């Protein structure tokens, strides 16, 4: 099930890049539209789509390069070897960035769907039916996958792309990539089912949640709870102003190392401890006081666990 995602998403990144280049070179709208339409029609050719959706191993990088080399030259556009190398590298690093921005594995569904929907807006209306057919095929196959299957797909994708560390000026300039080619993982809205870091939940012996407290941590201020109405923006066109703005708005910049260190050092030194009983469940807990934060309660059993772990580590 991994290969169709690779082909569709790399094809989407290819369409984004070529569309941006055609506009930057002031190519006539009619010619630009024809190039994009020819490429997308070839990418989503029903016969090829049927072949990709058959159970099989993911293609090697050299075979993927051959597929997209052929695809890029199905129109009147011609690329030399150097240009094709740069194009393919950008496609790979763009898709890798989108994978790493997924907060949960099943957001790969949204990445792919956003690519397909965005592609639809880059071609003439006569090609919309072919894109719509591909969207229906994709949703019918992947719409009912369980979380475990998505995790296996994500693991396969990351394993396949882990050695592809390519510097891209657009990612470097926008802070999406570090100088050593590693990708910057944004911190912001949390995925469904996740709580803001520092959330401490207390449960009764029957398994009921009886108390919730919040410990202020360096990441607490930059992580926001998941909203059911949130639009998943991974997979949008990072080369367009609208796509880049949406990505930046959805993923605020993470705190710098210096800011994180400063926040951590400001909150780490605790002044004293006090043993008290939990108001709800009656368990003996340790109330930790800090000079710059409200107190927080931690179970003595948890503190004992941390002490034992530290002794084993030492």
CSV table of C-alpha atoms in Angstrom, one decimal:
chain,number,residue,atom,x,y,z
A,1,UNK,CA,0.0,0.0,0.0
A,2,UNK,CA,3.0,2.3,0.2
A,3,UNK,CA,3.9,2.6,-3.5
A,4,UNK,CA,0.7,4.5,-4.6
A,5,UNK,CA,1.3,7.1,-1.9
A,6,UNK,CA,4.9,7.6,-3.0
A,7,UNK,CA,3.9,8.0,-6.7
A,8,UNK,CA,1.0,10.4,-6.0
A,9,UNK,CA,2.8,12.6,-3.4
A,10,UNK,CA,6.1,12.8,-5.4
A,11,UNK,CA,3.9,13.6,-8.4
A,12,UNK,CA,2.2,16.3,-6.4
A,13,UNK,CA,5.5,17.9,-5.4
A,14,UNK,CA,6.7,17.7,-9.0
A,15,UNK,CA,3.6,19.6,-10.1
A,16,UNK,CA,4.1,22.3,-7.4
A,17,UNK,CA,7.7,22.8,-8.5
A,18,UNK,CA,7.1,22.9,-12.2
A,19,UNK,CA,4.1,25.3,-11.8
A,20,UNK,CA,6.3,27.7,-9.7
A,21,UNK,CA,9.1,27.5,-12.3
A,22,UNK,CA,6.8,28.1,-15.2
A,23,UNK,CA,5.4,31.2,-13.5
A,24,UNK,CA,8.8,32.5,-12.5
A,25,UNK,CA,10.0,32.2,-16.1
A,26,UNK,CA,6.9,34.1,-17.3
A,27,UNK,CA,5.8,31.3,-19.7
A,28,UNK,CA,2.6,32.0,-21.5
A,29,UNK,CA,-0.4,30.8,-19.6
A,30,UNK,CA,-1.7,28.6,-22.4
A,31,UNK,CA,1.7,26.9,-22.8
A,32,UNK,CA,2.1,26.5,-19.0
A,33,UNK,CA,-1.4,25.0,-18.7
A,34,UNK,CA,-0.7,22.5,-21.5
A,35,UNK,CA,2.6,21.4,-19.8
A,36,UNK,CA,0.9,20.9,-16.5
A,37,UNK,CA,-2.1,19.1,-18.0
A,38,UNK,CA,0.0,16.7,-20.0
A,39,UNK,CA,2.1,15.8,-17.0
A,40,UNK,CA,-0.9,15.3,-14.7
A,41,UNK,CA,-2.8,13.2,-17.3
A,42,UNK,CA,0.2,11.0,-17.6
A,43,UNK,CA,0.7,10.8,-13.8
A,44,UNK,CA,-2.9,9.7,-13.2
A,45,UNK,CA,-3.3,7.5,-16.3
A,46,UNK,CA,-5.8,4.8,-15.2
A,47,UNK,CA,-3.6,2.0,-16.5
A,48,UNK,CA,-0.6,3.2,-14.6
A,49,UNK,CA,-2.7,3.8,-11.4
A,50,UNK,CA,-4.0,0.2,-11.6
A,51,UNK,CA,-0.4,-1.0,-11.8
A,52,UNK,CA,0.8,1.1,-8.9
A,53,UNK,CA,-2.1,-0.1,-6.7
A,54,UNK,CA,-1.2,-3.8,-7.1
A,55,UNK,CA,0.5,-5.3,-4.1
A,56,UNK,CA,4.3,-4.9,-4.5
A,57,UNK,CA,7.4,-3.6,-2.9
A,58,UNK,CA,8.2,0.1,-2.9
A,59,UNK,CA,10.4,1.1,-5.8
A,60,UNK,CA,14.0,1.9,-5.3
A,61,UNK,CA,15.2,5.5,-5.7
A,62,UNK,CA,16.7,4.8,-9.1
A,63,UNK,CA,13.5,3.2,-10.4
A,64,UNK,CA,11.4,6.1,-9.0
A,65,UNK,CA,13.8,8.5,-10.7
A,66,UNK,CA,13.2,6.7,-14.0
A,67,UNK,CA,9.4,6.9,-13.6
A,68,UNK,CA,9.5,10.6,-13.1
A,69,UNK,CA,12.1,11.2,-15.7
A,70,UNK,CA,9.7,9.7,-18.2
A,71,UNK,CA,6.8,11.7,-16.8
A,72,UNK,CA,8.6,15.0,-16.9
A,73,UNK,CA,9.3,14.6,-20.7
A,74,UNK,CA,5.8,13.5,-21.7
A,75,UNK,CA,5.0,17.1,-22.6
A,76,UNK,CA,6.7,19.7,-24.8
A,77,UNK,CA,9.0,20.6,-21.8
A,78,UNK,CA,12.5,19.3,-21.9
A,79,UNK,CA,14.9,19.1,-19.0
A,80,UNK,CA,18.6,18.3,-19.1
A,81,UNK,CA,20.2,15.8,-16.7
A,82,UNK,CA,21.3,18.5,-14.2
A,83,UNK,CA,17.8,20.1,-14.1
A,84,UNK,CA,16.1,16.7,-13.7
A,85,UNK,CA,18.5,15.9,-10.8
A,86,UNK,CA,17.6,19.1,-9.0
A,87,UNK,CA,13.9,18.6,-9.7
A,88,UNK,CA,13.9,15.1,-8.3
A,89,UNK,CA,15.9,16.1,-5.2
A,90,UNK,CA,13.3,18.8,-4.5
A,91,UNK,CA,10.5,16.4,-5.0
A,92,UNK,CA,12.0,13.9,-2.5
A,93,UNK,CA,12.9,16.5,0.1
A,94,UNK,CA,9.5,18.2,-0.2
A,95,UNK,CA,7.6,14.9,0.4
A,96,UNK,CA,10.0,14.0,3.2
A,97,UNK,CA,9.3,17.3,4.9
A,98,UNK,CA,5.5,16.7,4.6
A,99,UNK,CA,5.9,13.2,6.2
A,100,UNK,CA,7.9,14.6,9.1
A,101,UNK,CA,5.3,17.3,9.7
A,102,UNK,CA,2.6,14.7,10.3
A,103,UNK,CA,1.7,14.6,13.9
A,104,UNK,CA,0.1,11.2,13.6
A,105,UNK,CA,0.7,8.5,10.9
A,106,UNK,CA,-2.8,8.6,9.6
A,107,UNK,CA,-2.3,12.3,8.6
A,108,UNK,CA,-0.5,10.8,5.5
A,109,UNK,CA,-4.1,10.4,4.2
A,110,UNK,CA,-4.5,14.2,4.4
A,111,UNK,CA,-1.1,14.8,2.8
A,112,UNK,CA,-2.0,12.7,-0.2
A,113,UNK,CA,-5.6,14.1,-0.5
A,114,UNK,CA,-4.2,17.7,-0.3
A,115,UNK,CA,-1.8,16.9,-3.1
A,116,UNK,CA,-4.5,15.5,-5.3
A,117,UNK,CA,-6.9,18.4,-4.6
A,118,UNK,CA,-4.1,20.9,-5.2
A,119,UNK,CA,-3.2,19.2,-8.5
A,120,UNK,CA,-6.8,19.6,-9.6
A,121,UNK,CA,-6.4,23.3,-9.4
A,122,UNK,CA,-3.3,23.3,-11.6
A,123,UNK,CA,-4.9,21.7,-14.7
A,124,UNK,CA,-7.6,22.7,-17.2
A,125,UNK,CA,-11.2,21.5,-16.5
A,126,UNK,CA,-10.9,18.8,-19.1
A,127,UNK,CA,-8.5,16.9,-16.7
A,128,UNK,CA,-10.6,17.3,-13.6
A,129,UNK,CA,-12.5,14.0,-14.2
A,130,UNK,CA,-9.2,12.1,-14.2
A,131,UNK,CA,-8.1,13.7,-11.0
A,132,UNK,CA,-11.5,13.0,-9.4
A,133,UNK,CA,-11.3,9.3,-10.4
A,134,UNK,CA,-7.9,9.1,-8.7
A,135,UNK,CA,-9.3,10.8,-5.6
A,136,UNK,CA,-12.1,8.3,-5.4
A,137,UNK,CA,-9.7,5.3,-5.9
A,138,UNK,CA,-7.4,6.7,-3.2
A,139,UNK,CA,-10.3,7.2,-0.7
A,140,UNK,CA,-11.8,3.8,-1.3
A,141,UNK,CA,-8.5,2.0,-0.6
A,142,UNK,CA,-7.1,4.1,2.2
A,143,UNK,CA,-10.2,5.6,3.8
A,144,UNK,CA,-10.7,2.6,6.1
A,145,UNK,CA,-7.1,1.8,7.1
A,146,UNK,CA,-6.5,1.4,10.8
A,147,UNK,CA,-3.8,3.3,12.8
A,148,UNK,CA,-1.5,0.3,12.8
A,149,UNK,CA,-1.5,0.1,9.0
A,150,UNK,CA,-0.7,3.8,8.7
A,151,UNK,CA,2.1,3.4,11.2
A,152,UNK,CA,3.6,0.7,9.0
A,153,UNK,CA,3.3,2.9,5.9
A,154,UNK,CA,4.9,5.8,7.7
A,155,UNK,CA,7.8,3.6,8.9
A,156,UNK,CA,8.4,2.3,5.4
A,157,UNK,CA,8.4,5.8,3.9
A,158,UNK,CA,10.8,7.2,6.5
A,159,UNK,CA,13.1,4.2,6.1
A,160,UNK,CA,13.1,4.7,2.3
A,161,UNK,CA,13.9,8.4,2.6
A,162,UNK,CA,16.1,8.5,5.7
A,163,UNK,CA,19.4,8.7,3.6
A,164,UNK,CA,18.0,11.5,1.4
A,165,UNK,CA,19.5,14.6,3.1
A,166,UNK,CA,19.5,17.3,0.5
A,167,UNK,CA,19.9,21.0,1.2
A,168,UNK,CA,17.1,23.1,-0.5
A,169,UNK,CA,17.4,26.9,-0.5
A,170,UNK,CA,13.7,27.4,-0.1
A,171,UNK,CA,13.6,25.3,3.1
A,172,UNK,CA,16.8,26.8,4.5
A,173,UNK,CA,15.6,30.4,3.9
A,174,UNK,CA,12.2,29.7,5.6
A,175,UNK,CA,13.7,27.9,8.6
A,176,UNK,CA,12.3,24.5,7.6
A,177,UNK,CA,15.7,22.9,7.3
A,178,UNK,CA,18.9,23.2,9.3
A,179,UNK,CA,22.4,23.8,7.9
A,180,UNK,CA,23.3,20.1,8.2
A,181,UNK,CA,20.3,19.2,5.9
A,182,UNK,CA,18.2,17.8,8.8
A,183,UNK,CA,14.5,18.9,8.8
A,184,UNK,CA,12.9,21.2,11.3
A,185,UNK,CA,9.9,19.6,12.9
A,186,UNK,CA,7.4,22.3,13.8
A,187,UNK,CA,5.7,22.4,17.2
A,188,UNK,CA,2.2,23.8,17.4
A,189,UNK,CA,-1.3,22.3,17.3
A,190,UNK,CA,-1.4,18.8,18.8
A,191,UNK,CA,-2.8,15.8,17.0
A,192,UNK,CA,-6.1,14.2,18.0
A,193,UNK,CA,-5.9,12.3,21.3
A,194,UNK,CA,-2.9,14.2,22.6
A,195,UNK,CA,-2.8,16.5,25.6
A,196,UNK,CA,-0.6,19.5,26.2
A,197,UNK,CA,2.8,18.5,27.7
A,198,UNK,CA,2.6,18.8,31.5
A,199,UNK,CA,-0.9,17.4,31.9
A,200,UNK,CA,-1.0,15.1,34.9
A,201,UNK,CA,-4.0,12.9,35.2
A,202,UNK,CA,-5.1,11.0,38.4
A,203,UNK,CA,-7.2,7.9,38.3
A,204,UNK,CA,-9.2,6.0,40.9
A,205,UNK,CA,-8.8,2.3,41.6
A,206,UNK,CA,-11.7,1.7,39.3
A,207,UNK,CA,-10.0,3.5,36.4
A,208,UNK,CA,-12.0,6.7,36.5
A,209,UNK,CA,-10.2,10.0,35.9
A,210,UNK,CA,-10.6,11.9,39.2
A,211,UNK,CA,-8.2,14.8,38.9
A,212,UNK,CA,-6.3,16.7,36.3
A,213,UNK,CA,-3.4,19.1,37.0
A,214,UNK,CA,-1.0,21.0,34.8
A,215,UNK,CA,2.7,21.3,35.2
A,216,UNK,CA,4.3,24.2,33.3
A,217,UNK,CA,6.9,22.9,30.9
A,218,UNK,CA,9.0,24.7,28.2
A,219,UNK,CA,6.7,23.2,25.5
A,220,UNK,CA,3.4,23.9,27.3
A,221,UNK,CA,3.2,27.4,25.9
A,222,UNK,CA,3.7,26.5,22.2
A,223,UNK,CA,1.5,23.4,22.1
A,224,UNK,CA,-2.2,23.9,21.6
A,225,UNK,CA,-4.9,21.3,22.0
A,226,UNK,CA,-6.4,19.7,19.0
A,227,UNK,CA,-9.5,21.2,17.5
A,228,UNK,CA,-12.1,18.9,15.8
A,229,UNK,CA,-12.7,21.6,13.2
A,230,UNK,CA,-9.0,22.0,12.3
A,231,UNK,CA,-8.0,21.8,8.6
A,232,UNK,CA,-5.0,19.6,8.1
A,233,UNK,CA,-2.6,21.6,6.0
A,234,UNK,CA,0.2,19.2,5.4
A,235,UNK,CA,0.5,18.4,1.7
A,236,UNK,CA,-0.3,21.9,0.5
A,237,UNK,CA,1.9,23.7,-2.1
A,238,UNK,CA,4.9,25.1,-0.2
A,239,UNK,CA,6.0,27.0,-3.3
A,240,UNK,CA,2.9,29.2,-3.5
A,241,UNK,CA,2.4,32.2,-1.2
A,242,UNK,CA,-0.9,30.8,0.0
A,243,UNK,CA,0.5,27.4,0.8
A,244,UNK,CA,3.5,28.7,2.5
A,245,UNK,CA,1.4,31.2,4.6
A,246,UNK,CA,-1.0,28.4,5.5
A,247,UNK,CA,1.9,26.1,6.6
A,248,UNK,CA,3.5,28.9,8.7
A,249,UNK,CA,0.1,29.8,10.3
A,250,UNK,CA,-0.6,26.1,11.1
A,251,UNK,CA,2.8,25.4,12.5
A,252,UNK,CA,4.3,28.3,14.6
A,253,UNK,CA,8.1,28.4,14.8
A,254,UNK,CA,9.5,26.2,17.6
A,255,UNK,CA,11.4,27.9,20.4
A,256,UNK,CA,15.1,28.2,19.8
A,257,UNK,CA,17.5,26.1,21.8
A,258,UNK,CA,18.5,29.2,23.9
A,259,UNK,CA,14.9,30.0,24.7
A,260,UNK,CA,14.1,26.4,25.6
A,261,UNK,CA,17.2,26.2,27.9
A,262,UNK,CA,16.2,29.5,29.5
A,263,UNK,CA,12.7,28.4,30.1
A,264,UNK,CA,13.9,25.0,31.5
A,265,UNK,CA,16.4,26.6,33.9
A,266,UNK,CA,13.8,29.1,35.1
A,267,UNK,CA,11.4,26.3,36.0
A,268,UNK,CA,13.7,23.5,37.2
A,269,UNK,CA,14.9,24.7,40.6
A,270,UNK,CA,12.2,23.6,43.1
A,271,UNK,CA,12.3,25.2,46.5
A,272,UNK,CA,10.8,22.5,48.7
A,273,UNK,CA,8.5,19.5,48.8
A,274,UNK,CA,5.5,18.8,51.0
A,275,UNK,CA,3.7,15.5,51.5
A,276,UNK,CA,-0.1,15.8,51.4
A,277,UNK,CA,-3.2,13.8,50.6
A,278,UNK,CA,-4.9,14.1,47.3
A,279,UNK,CA,-8.3,15.9,47.8
A,280,UNK,CA,-10.1,13.5,45.4
A,281,UNK,CA,-8.6,10.0,45.7
A,282,UNK,CA,-6.8,10.2,49.1
A,283,UNK,CA,-3.5,9.0,47.8
A,284,UNK,CA,-0.4,10.4,49.5
A,285,UNK,CA,1.2,12.7,46.9
A,286,UNK,CA,4.3,15.0,46.9
A,287,UNK,CA,3.4,18.7,46.4
A,288,UNK,CA,6.4,20.4,44.7
A,289,UNK,CA,6.7,24.2,45.0
A,290,UNK,CA,8.6,26.4,42.6
A,291,UNK,CA,9.6,30.1,43.0
A,292,UNK,CA,8.0,31.0,39.6
A,293,UNK,CA,5.1,28.6,39.2
A,294,UNK,CA,2.1,27.2,41.0
A,295,UNK,CA,2.6,23.9,42.9
A,296,UNK,CA,2.1,20.6,41.2
A,297,UNK,CA,1.3,17.2,42.8
A,298,UNK,CA,3.3,14.1,41.9
A,299,UNK,CA,2.7,10.6,43.3
A,300,UNK,CA,5.4,9.3,45.7
A,301,UNK,CA,5.3,6.1,43.7
A,302,UNK,CA,6.3,8.0,40.6
A,303,UNK,CA,9.1,9.8,42.4
A,304,UNK,CA,10.3,6.4,43.7
A,305,UNK,CA,10.3,5.1,40.1
A,306,UNK,CA,12.4,8.1,38.9
A,307,UNK,CA,14.9,7.6,41.8
A,308,UNK,CA,15.3,3.9,41.0
A,309,UNK,CA,15.7,4.6,37.3
A,310,UNK,CA,18.4,7.3,38.0
A,311,UNK,CA,20.3,4.8,40.2
A,312,UNK,CA,20.2,2.2,37.4
A,313,UNK,CA,21.4,4.7,34.9
A,314,UNK,CA,24.3,5.8,37.1
